[in-house]
The first five atom37 places (N, CA, C, CB, O) and aatype in JSON, in Angstrom:
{
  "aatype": [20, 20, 20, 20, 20, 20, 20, 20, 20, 20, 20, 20, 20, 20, 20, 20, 20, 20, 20, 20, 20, 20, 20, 20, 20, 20, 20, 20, 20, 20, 20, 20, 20, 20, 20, 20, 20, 20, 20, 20, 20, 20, 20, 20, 20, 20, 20, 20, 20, 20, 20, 20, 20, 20, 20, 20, 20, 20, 20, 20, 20, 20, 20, 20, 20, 20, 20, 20, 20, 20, 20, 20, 20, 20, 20, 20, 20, 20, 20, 20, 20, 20, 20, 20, 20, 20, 20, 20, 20, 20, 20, 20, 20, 20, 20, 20, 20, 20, 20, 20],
  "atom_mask": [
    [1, 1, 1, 1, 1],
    [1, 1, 1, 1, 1],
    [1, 1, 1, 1, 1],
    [1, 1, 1, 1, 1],
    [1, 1, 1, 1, 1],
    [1, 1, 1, 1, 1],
    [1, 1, 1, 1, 1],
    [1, 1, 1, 1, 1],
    [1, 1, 1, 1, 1],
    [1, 1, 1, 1, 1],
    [1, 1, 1, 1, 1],
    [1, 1, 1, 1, 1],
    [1, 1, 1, 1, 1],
    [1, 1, 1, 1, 1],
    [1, 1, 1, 1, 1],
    [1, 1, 1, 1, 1],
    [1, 1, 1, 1, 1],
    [1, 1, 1, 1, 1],
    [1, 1, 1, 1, 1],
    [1, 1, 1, 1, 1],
    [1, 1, 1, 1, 1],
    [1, 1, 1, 1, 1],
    [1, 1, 1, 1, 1],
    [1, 1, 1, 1, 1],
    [1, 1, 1, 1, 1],
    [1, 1, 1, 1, 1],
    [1, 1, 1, 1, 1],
    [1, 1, 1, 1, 1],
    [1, 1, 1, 1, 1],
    [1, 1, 1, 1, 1],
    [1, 1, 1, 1, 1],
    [1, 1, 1, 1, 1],
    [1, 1, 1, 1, 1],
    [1, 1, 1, 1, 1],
    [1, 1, 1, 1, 1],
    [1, 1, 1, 1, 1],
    [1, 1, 1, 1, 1],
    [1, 1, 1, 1, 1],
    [1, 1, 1, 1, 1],
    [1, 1, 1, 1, 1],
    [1, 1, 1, 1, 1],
    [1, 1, 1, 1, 1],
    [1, 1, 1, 1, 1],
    [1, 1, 1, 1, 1],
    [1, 1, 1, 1, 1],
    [1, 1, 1, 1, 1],
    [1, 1, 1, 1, 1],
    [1, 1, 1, 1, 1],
    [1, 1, 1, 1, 1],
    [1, 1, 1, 1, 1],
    [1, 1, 1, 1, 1],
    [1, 1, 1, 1, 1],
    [1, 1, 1, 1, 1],
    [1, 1, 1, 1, 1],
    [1, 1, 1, 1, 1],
    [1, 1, 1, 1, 1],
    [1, 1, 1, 1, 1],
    [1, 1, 1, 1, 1],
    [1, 1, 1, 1, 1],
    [1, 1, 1, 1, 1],
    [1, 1, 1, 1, 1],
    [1, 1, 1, 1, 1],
    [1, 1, 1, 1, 1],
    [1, 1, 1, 1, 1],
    [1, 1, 1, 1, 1],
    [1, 1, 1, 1, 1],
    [1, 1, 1, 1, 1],
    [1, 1, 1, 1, 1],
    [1, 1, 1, 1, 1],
    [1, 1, 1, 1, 1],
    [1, 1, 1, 1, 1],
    [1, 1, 1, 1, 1],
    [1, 1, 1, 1, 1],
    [1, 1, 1, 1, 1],
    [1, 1, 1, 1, 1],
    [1, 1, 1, 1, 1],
    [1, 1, 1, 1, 1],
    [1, 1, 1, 1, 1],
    [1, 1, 1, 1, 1],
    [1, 1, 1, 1, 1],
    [1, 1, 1, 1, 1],
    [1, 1, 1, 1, 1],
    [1, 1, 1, 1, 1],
    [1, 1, 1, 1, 1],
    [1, 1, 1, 1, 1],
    [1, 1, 1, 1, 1],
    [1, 1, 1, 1, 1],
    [1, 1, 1, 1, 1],
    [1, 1, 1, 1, 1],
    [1, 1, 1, 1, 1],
    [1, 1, 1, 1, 1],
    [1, 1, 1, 1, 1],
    [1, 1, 1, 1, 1],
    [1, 1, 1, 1, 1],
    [1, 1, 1, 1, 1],
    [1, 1, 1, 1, 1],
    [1, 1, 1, 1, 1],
    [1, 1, 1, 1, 1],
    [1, 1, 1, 1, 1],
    [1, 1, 1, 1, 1]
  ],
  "atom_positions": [
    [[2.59, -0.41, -31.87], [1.16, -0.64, -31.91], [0.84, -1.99, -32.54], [0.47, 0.47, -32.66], [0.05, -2.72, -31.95]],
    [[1.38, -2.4, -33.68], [1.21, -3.6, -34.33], [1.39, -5.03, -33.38], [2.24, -3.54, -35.49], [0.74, -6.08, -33.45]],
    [[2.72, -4.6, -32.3], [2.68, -5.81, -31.79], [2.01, -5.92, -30.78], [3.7, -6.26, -31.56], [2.07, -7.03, -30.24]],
    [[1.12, -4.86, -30.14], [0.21, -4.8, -29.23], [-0.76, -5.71, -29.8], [-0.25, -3.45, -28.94], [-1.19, -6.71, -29.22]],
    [[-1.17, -5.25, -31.24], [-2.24, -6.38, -31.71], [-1.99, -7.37, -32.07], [-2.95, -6.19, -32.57], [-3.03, -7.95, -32.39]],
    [[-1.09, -8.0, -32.23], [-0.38, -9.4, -32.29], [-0.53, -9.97, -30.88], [1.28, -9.32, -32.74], [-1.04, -11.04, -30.57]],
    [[-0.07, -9.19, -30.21], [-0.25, -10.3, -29.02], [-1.79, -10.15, -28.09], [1.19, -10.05, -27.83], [-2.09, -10.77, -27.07]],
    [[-2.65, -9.06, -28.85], [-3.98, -9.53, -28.28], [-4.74, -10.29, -29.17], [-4.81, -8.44, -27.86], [-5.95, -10.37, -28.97]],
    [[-4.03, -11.09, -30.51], [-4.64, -11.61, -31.11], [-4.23, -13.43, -30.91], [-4.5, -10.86, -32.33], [-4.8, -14.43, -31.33]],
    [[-2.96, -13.23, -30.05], [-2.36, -14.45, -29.57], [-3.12, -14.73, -28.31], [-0.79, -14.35, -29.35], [-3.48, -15.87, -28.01]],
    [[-3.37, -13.61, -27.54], [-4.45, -14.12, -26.37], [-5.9, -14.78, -26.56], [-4.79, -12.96, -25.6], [-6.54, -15.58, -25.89]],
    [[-6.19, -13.92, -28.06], [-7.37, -14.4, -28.64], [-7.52, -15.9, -28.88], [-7.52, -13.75, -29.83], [-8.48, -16.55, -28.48]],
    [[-6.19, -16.52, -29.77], [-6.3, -17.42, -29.7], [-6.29, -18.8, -28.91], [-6.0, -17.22, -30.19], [-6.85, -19.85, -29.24]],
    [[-5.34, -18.48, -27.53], [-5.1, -19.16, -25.92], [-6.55, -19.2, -25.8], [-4.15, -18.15, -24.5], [-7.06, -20.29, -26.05]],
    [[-7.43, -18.14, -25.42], [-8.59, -18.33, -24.94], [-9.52, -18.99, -25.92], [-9.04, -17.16, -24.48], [-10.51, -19.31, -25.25]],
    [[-9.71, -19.37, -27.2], [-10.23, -20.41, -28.07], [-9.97, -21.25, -28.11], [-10.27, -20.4, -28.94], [-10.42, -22.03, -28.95]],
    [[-8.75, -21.69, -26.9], [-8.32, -23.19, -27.31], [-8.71, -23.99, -25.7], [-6.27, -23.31, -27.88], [-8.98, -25.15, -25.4]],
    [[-8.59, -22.77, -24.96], [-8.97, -22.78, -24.02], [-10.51, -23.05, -23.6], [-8.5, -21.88, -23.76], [-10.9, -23.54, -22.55]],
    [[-11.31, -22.59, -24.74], [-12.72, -22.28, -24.3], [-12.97, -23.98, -25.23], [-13.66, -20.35, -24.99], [-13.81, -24.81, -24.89]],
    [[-12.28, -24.08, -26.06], [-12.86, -25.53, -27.13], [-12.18, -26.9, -25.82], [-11.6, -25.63, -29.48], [-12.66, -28.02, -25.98]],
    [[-11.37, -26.77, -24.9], [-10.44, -27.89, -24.26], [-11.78, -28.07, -23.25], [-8.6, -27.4, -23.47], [-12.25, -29.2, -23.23]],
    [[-12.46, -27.0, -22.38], [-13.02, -26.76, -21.34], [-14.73, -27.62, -22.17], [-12.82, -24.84, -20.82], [-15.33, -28.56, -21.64]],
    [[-15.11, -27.02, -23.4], [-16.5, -28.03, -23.55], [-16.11, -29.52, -23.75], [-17.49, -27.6, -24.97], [-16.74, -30.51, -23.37]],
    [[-14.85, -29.46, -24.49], [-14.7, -31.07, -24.96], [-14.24, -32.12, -23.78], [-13.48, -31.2, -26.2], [-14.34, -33.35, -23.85]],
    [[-13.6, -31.24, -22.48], [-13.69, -32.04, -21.04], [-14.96, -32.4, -20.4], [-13.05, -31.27, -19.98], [-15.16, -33.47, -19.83]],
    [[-15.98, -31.28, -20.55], [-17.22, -31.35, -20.28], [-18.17, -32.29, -20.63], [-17.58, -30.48, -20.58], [-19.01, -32.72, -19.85]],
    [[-17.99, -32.84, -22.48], [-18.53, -33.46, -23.0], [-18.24, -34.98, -22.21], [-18.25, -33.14, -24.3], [-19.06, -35.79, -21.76]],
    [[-16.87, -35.02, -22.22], [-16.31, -36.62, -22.18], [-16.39, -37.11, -20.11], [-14.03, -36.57, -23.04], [-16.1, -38.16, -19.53]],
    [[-16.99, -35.6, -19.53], [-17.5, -36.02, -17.86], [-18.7, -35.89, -17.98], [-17.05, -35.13, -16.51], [-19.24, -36.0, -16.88]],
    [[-19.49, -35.69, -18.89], [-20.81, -35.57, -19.11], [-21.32, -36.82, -19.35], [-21.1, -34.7, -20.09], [-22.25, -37.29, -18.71]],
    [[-20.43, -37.72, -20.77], [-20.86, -39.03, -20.72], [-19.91, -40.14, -19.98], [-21.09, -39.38, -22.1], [-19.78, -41.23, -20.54]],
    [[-19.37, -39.92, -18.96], [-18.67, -40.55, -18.51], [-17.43, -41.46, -19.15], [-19.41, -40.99, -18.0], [-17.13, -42.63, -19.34]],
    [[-16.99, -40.31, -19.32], [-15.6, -40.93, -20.57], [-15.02, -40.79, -19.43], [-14.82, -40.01, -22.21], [-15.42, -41.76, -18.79]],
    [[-14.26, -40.12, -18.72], [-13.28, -39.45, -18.0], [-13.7, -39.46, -16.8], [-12.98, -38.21, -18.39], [-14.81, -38.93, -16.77]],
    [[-13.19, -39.98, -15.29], [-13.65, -40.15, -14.43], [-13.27, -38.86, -13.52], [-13.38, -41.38, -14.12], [-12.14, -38.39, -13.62]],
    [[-13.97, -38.43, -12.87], [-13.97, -36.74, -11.81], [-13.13, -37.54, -10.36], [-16.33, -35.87, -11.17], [-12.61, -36.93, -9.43]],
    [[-13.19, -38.78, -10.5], [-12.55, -38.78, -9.17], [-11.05, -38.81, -8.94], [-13.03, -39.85, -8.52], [-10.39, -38.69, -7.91]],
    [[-10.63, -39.02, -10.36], [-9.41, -38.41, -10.56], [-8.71, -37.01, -10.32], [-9.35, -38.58, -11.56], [-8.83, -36.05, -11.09]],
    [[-7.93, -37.02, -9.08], [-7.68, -35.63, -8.96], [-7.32, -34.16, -10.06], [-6.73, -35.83, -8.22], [-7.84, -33.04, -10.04]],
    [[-6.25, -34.73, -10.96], [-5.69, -34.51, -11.9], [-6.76, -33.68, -12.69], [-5.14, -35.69, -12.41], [-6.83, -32.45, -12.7]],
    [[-7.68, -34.64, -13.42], [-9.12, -33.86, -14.02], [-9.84, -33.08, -13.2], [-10.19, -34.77, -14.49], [-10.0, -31.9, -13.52]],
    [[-10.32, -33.51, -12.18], [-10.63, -32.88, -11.35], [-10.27, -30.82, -11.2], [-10.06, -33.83, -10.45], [-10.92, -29.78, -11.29]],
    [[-9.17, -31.14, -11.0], [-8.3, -29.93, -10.76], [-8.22, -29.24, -12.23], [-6.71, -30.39, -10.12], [-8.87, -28.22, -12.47]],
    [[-7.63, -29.67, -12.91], [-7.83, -29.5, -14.65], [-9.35, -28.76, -14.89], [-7.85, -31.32, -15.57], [-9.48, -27.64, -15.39]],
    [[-10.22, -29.42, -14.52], [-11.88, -28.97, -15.1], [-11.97, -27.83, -14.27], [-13.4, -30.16, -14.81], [-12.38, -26.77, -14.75]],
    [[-11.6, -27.9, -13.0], [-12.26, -26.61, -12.35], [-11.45, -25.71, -12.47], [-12.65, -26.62, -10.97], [-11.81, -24.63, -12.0]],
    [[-10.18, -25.78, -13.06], [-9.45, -24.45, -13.13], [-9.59, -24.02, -14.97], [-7.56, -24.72, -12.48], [-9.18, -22.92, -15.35]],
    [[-9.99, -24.65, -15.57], [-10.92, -24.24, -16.86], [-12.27, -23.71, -16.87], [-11.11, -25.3, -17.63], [-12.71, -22.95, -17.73]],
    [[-12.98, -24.2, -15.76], [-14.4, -23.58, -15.41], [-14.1, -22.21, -14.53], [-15.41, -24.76, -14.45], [-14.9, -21.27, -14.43]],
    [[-12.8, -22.29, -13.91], [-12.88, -20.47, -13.08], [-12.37, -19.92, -14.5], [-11.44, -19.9, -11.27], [-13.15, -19.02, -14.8]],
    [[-11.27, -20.1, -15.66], [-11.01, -18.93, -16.67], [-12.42, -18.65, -17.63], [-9.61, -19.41, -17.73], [-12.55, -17.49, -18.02]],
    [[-13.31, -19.5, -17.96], [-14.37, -19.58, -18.46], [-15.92, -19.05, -17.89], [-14.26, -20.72, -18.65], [-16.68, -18.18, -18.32]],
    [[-15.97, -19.58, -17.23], [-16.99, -19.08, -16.4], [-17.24, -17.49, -16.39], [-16.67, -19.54, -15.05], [-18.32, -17.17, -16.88]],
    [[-16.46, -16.49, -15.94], [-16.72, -15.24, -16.05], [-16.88, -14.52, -17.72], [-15.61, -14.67, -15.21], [-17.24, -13.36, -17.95]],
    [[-16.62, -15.26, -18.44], [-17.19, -15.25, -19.71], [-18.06, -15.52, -20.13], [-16.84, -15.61, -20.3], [-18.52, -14.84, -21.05]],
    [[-18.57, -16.39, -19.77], [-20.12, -17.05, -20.16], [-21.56, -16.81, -19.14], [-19.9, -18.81, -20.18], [-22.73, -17.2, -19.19]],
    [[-20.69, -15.85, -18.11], [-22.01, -15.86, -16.99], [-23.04, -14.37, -17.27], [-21.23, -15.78, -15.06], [-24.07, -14.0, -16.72]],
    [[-22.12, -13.69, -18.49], [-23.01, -12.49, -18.72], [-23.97, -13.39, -20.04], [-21.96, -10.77, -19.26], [-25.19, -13.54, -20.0]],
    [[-23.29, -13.76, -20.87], [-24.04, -14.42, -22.17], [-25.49, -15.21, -21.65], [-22.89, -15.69, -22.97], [-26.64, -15.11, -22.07]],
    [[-24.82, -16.13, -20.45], [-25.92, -17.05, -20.04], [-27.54, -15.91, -19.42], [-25.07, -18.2, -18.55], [-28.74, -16.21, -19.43]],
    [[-26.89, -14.69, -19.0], [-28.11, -13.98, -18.74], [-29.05, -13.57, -19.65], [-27.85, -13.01, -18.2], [-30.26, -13.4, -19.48]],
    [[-28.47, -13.45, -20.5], [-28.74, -12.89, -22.11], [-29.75, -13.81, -22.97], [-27.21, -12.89, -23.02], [-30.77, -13.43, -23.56]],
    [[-29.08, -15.42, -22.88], [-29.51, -16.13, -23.82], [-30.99, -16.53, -23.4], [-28.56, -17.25, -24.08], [-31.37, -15.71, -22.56]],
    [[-31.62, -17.15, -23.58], [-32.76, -18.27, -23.11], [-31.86, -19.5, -22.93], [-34.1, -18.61, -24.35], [-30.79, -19.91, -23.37]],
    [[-33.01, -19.97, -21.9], [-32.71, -21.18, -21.12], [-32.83, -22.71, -22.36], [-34.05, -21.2, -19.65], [-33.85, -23.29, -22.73]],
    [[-32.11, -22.84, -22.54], [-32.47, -23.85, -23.93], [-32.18, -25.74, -23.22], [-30.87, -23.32, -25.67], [-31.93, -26.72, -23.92]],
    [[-32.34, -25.71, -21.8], [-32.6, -26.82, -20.85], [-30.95, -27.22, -20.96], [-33.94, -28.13, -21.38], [-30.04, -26.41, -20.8]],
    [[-30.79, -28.63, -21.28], [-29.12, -28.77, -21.11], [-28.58, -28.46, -22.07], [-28.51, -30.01, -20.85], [-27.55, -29.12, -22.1]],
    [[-28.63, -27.83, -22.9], [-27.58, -26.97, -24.13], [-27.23, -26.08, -23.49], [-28.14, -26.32, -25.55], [-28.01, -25.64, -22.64]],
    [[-26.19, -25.59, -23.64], [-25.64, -24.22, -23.1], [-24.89, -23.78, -24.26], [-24.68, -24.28, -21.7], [-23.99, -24.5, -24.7]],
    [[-25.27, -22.27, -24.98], [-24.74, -22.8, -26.14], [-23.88, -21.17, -26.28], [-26.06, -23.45, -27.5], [-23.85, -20.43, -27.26]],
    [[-23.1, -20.93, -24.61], [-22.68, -19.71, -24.16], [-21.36, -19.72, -24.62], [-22.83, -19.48, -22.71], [-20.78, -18.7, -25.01]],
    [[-20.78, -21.01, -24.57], [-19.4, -21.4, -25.38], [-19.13, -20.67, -27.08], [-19.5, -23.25, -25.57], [-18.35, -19.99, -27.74]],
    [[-20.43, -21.39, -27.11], [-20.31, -21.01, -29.01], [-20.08, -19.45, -29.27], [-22.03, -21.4, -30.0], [-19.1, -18.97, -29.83]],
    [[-21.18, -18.77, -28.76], [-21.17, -17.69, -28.64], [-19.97, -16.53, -28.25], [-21.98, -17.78, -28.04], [-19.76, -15.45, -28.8]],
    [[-19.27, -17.16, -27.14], [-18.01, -16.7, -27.09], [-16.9, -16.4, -28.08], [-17.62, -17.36, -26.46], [-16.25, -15.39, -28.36]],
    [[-16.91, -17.9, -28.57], [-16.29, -18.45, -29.55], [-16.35, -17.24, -30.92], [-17.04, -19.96, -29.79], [-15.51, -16.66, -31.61]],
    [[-17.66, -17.26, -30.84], [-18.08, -16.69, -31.81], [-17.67, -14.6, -31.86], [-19.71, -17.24, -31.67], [-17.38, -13.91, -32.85]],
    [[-17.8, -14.24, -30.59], [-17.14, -12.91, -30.27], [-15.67, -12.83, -30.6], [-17.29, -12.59, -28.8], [-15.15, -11.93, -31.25]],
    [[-15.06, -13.91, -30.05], [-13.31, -14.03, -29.86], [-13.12, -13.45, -31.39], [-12.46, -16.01, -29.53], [-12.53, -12.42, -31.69]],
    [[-14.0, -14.69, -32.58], [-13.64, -14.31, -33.6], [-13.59, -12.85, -34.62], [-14.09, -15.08, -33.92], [-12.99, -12.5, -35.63]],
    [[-14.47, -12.34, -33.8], [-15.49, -10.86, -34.79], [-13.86, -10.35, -34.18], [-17.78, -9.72, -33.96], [-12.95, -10.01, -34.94]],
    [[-13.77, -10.39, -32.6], [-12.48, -9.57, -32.07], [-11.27, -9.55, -32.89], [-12.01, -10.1, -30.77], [-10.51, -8.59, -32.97]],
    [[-11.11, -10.96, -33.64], [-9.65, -11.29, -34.23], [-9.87, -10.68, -35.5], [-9.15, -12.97, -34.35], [-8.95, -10.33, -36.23]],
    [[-11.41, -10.5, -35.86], [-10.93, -9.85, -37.56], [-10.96, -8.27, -36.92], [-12.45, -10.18, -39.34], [-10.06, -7.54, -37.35]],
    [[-11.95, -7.64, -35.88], [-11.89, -6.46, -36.02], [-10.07, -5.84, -35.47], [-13.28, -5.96, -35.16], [-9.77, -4.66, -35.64]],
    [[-9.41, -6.5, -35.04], [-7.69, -6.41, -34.94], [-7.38, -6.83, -36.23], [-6.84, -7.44, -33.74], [-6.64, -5.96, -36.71]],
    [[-7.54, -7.57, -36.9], [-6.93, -8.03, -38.36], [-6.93, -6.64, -39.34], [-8.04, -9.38, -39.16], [-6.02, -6.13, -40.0]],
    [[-8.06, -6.32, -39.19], [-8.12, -4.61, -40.43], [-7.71, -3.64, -39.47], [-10.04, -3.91, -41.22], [-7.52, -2.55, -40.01]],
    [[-7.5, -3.65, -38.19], [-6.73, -2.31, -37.65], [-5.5, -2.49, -37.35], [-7.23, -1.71, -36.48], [-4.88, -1.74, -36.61]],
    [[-4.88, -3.88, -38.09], [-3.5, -3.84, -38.41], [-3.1, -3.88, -39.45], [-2.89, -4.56, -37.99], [-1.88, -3.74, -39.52]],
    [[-3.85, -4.08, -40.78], [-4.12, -3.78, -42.12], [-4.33, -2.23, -42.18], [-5.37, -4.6, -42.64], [-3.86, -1.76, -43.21]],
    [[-4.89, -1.35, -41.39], [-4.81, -0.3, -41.87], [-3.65, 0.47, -41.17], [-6.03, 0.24, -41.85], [-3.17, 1.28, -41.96]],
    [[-3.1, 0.48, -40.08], [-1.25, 0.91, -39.67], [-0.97, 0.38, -40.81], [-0.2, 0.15, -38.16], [-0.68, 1.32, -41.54]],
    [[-0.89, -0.51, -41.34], [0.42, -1.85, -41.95], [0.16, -0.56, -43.49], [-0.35, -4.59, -42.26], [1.11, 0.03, -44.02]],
    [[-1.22, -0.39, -43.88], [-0.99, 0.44, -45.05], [-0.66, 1.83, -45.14], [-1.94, 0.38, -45.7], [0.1, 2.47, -45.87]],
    [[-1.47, 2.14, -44.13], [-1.5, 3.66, -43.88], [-3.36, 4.38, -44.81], [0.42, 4.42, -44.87], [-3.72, 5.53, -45.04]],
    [[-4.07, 3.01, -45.07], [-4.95, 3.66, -45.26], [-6.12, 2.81, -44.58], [-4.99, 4.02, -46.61], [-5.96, 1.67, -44.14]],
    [[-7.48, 3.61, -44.57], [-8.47, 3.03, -44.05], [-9.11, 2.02, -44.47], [-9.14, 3.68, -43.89], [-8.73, 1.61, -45.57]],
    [[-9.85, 1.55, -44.05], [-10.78, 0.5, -45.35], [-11.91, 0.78, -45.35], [-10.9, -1.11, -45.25], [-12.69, 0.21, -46.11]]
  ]
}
């Protein structure tokens, strides 16, 4: 059981690094740091926008429209984490044998 939550806490973290790589590409084609006509990025951004995207398309229903902020990332971000502590104390409590 323990290493079940180890390694959904290692997925936890892939997808935070994943979800922080995908805004900070965004940012730098947003102000034209990084050119899209490059295949390479190209291919790169949109295969970060299909793992992402189905994550953020329920939040985005949820949130208000806050014009070009999208601030569905954070929010994610922000779940991943509640996820990694609520696995952190239900491997603290196997690991002791008591509740908290």
């Amino acid at each position: 059981m323990l290493t079940l939550i180890q390694i959904a806490q290692v997925l936890l973290s892939v997808l935070s690094i994943i979800i922080l790589a995908q805004f900070v590409l965004s940012l730098l084609i947003a102000f034209n740091v990084v050119n899209t006509y490059n295949e390479f990025i190209r291919q790169f951004y949109n295969g970060l926008n299909q793992v992402t995207e189905p994550l953020y398309r329920p939040i985005r229903r949820v949130l208000p429209d806050f014009g070009q902020l999208d601030f569905s990332p954070m929010v994610v971000l922000l779940l991943i984490r509640i996820a990694g502590l609520v696995l952190d104390n239900i491997a603290l409590t196997i690991m002791t044998g008591r509740p908290l």
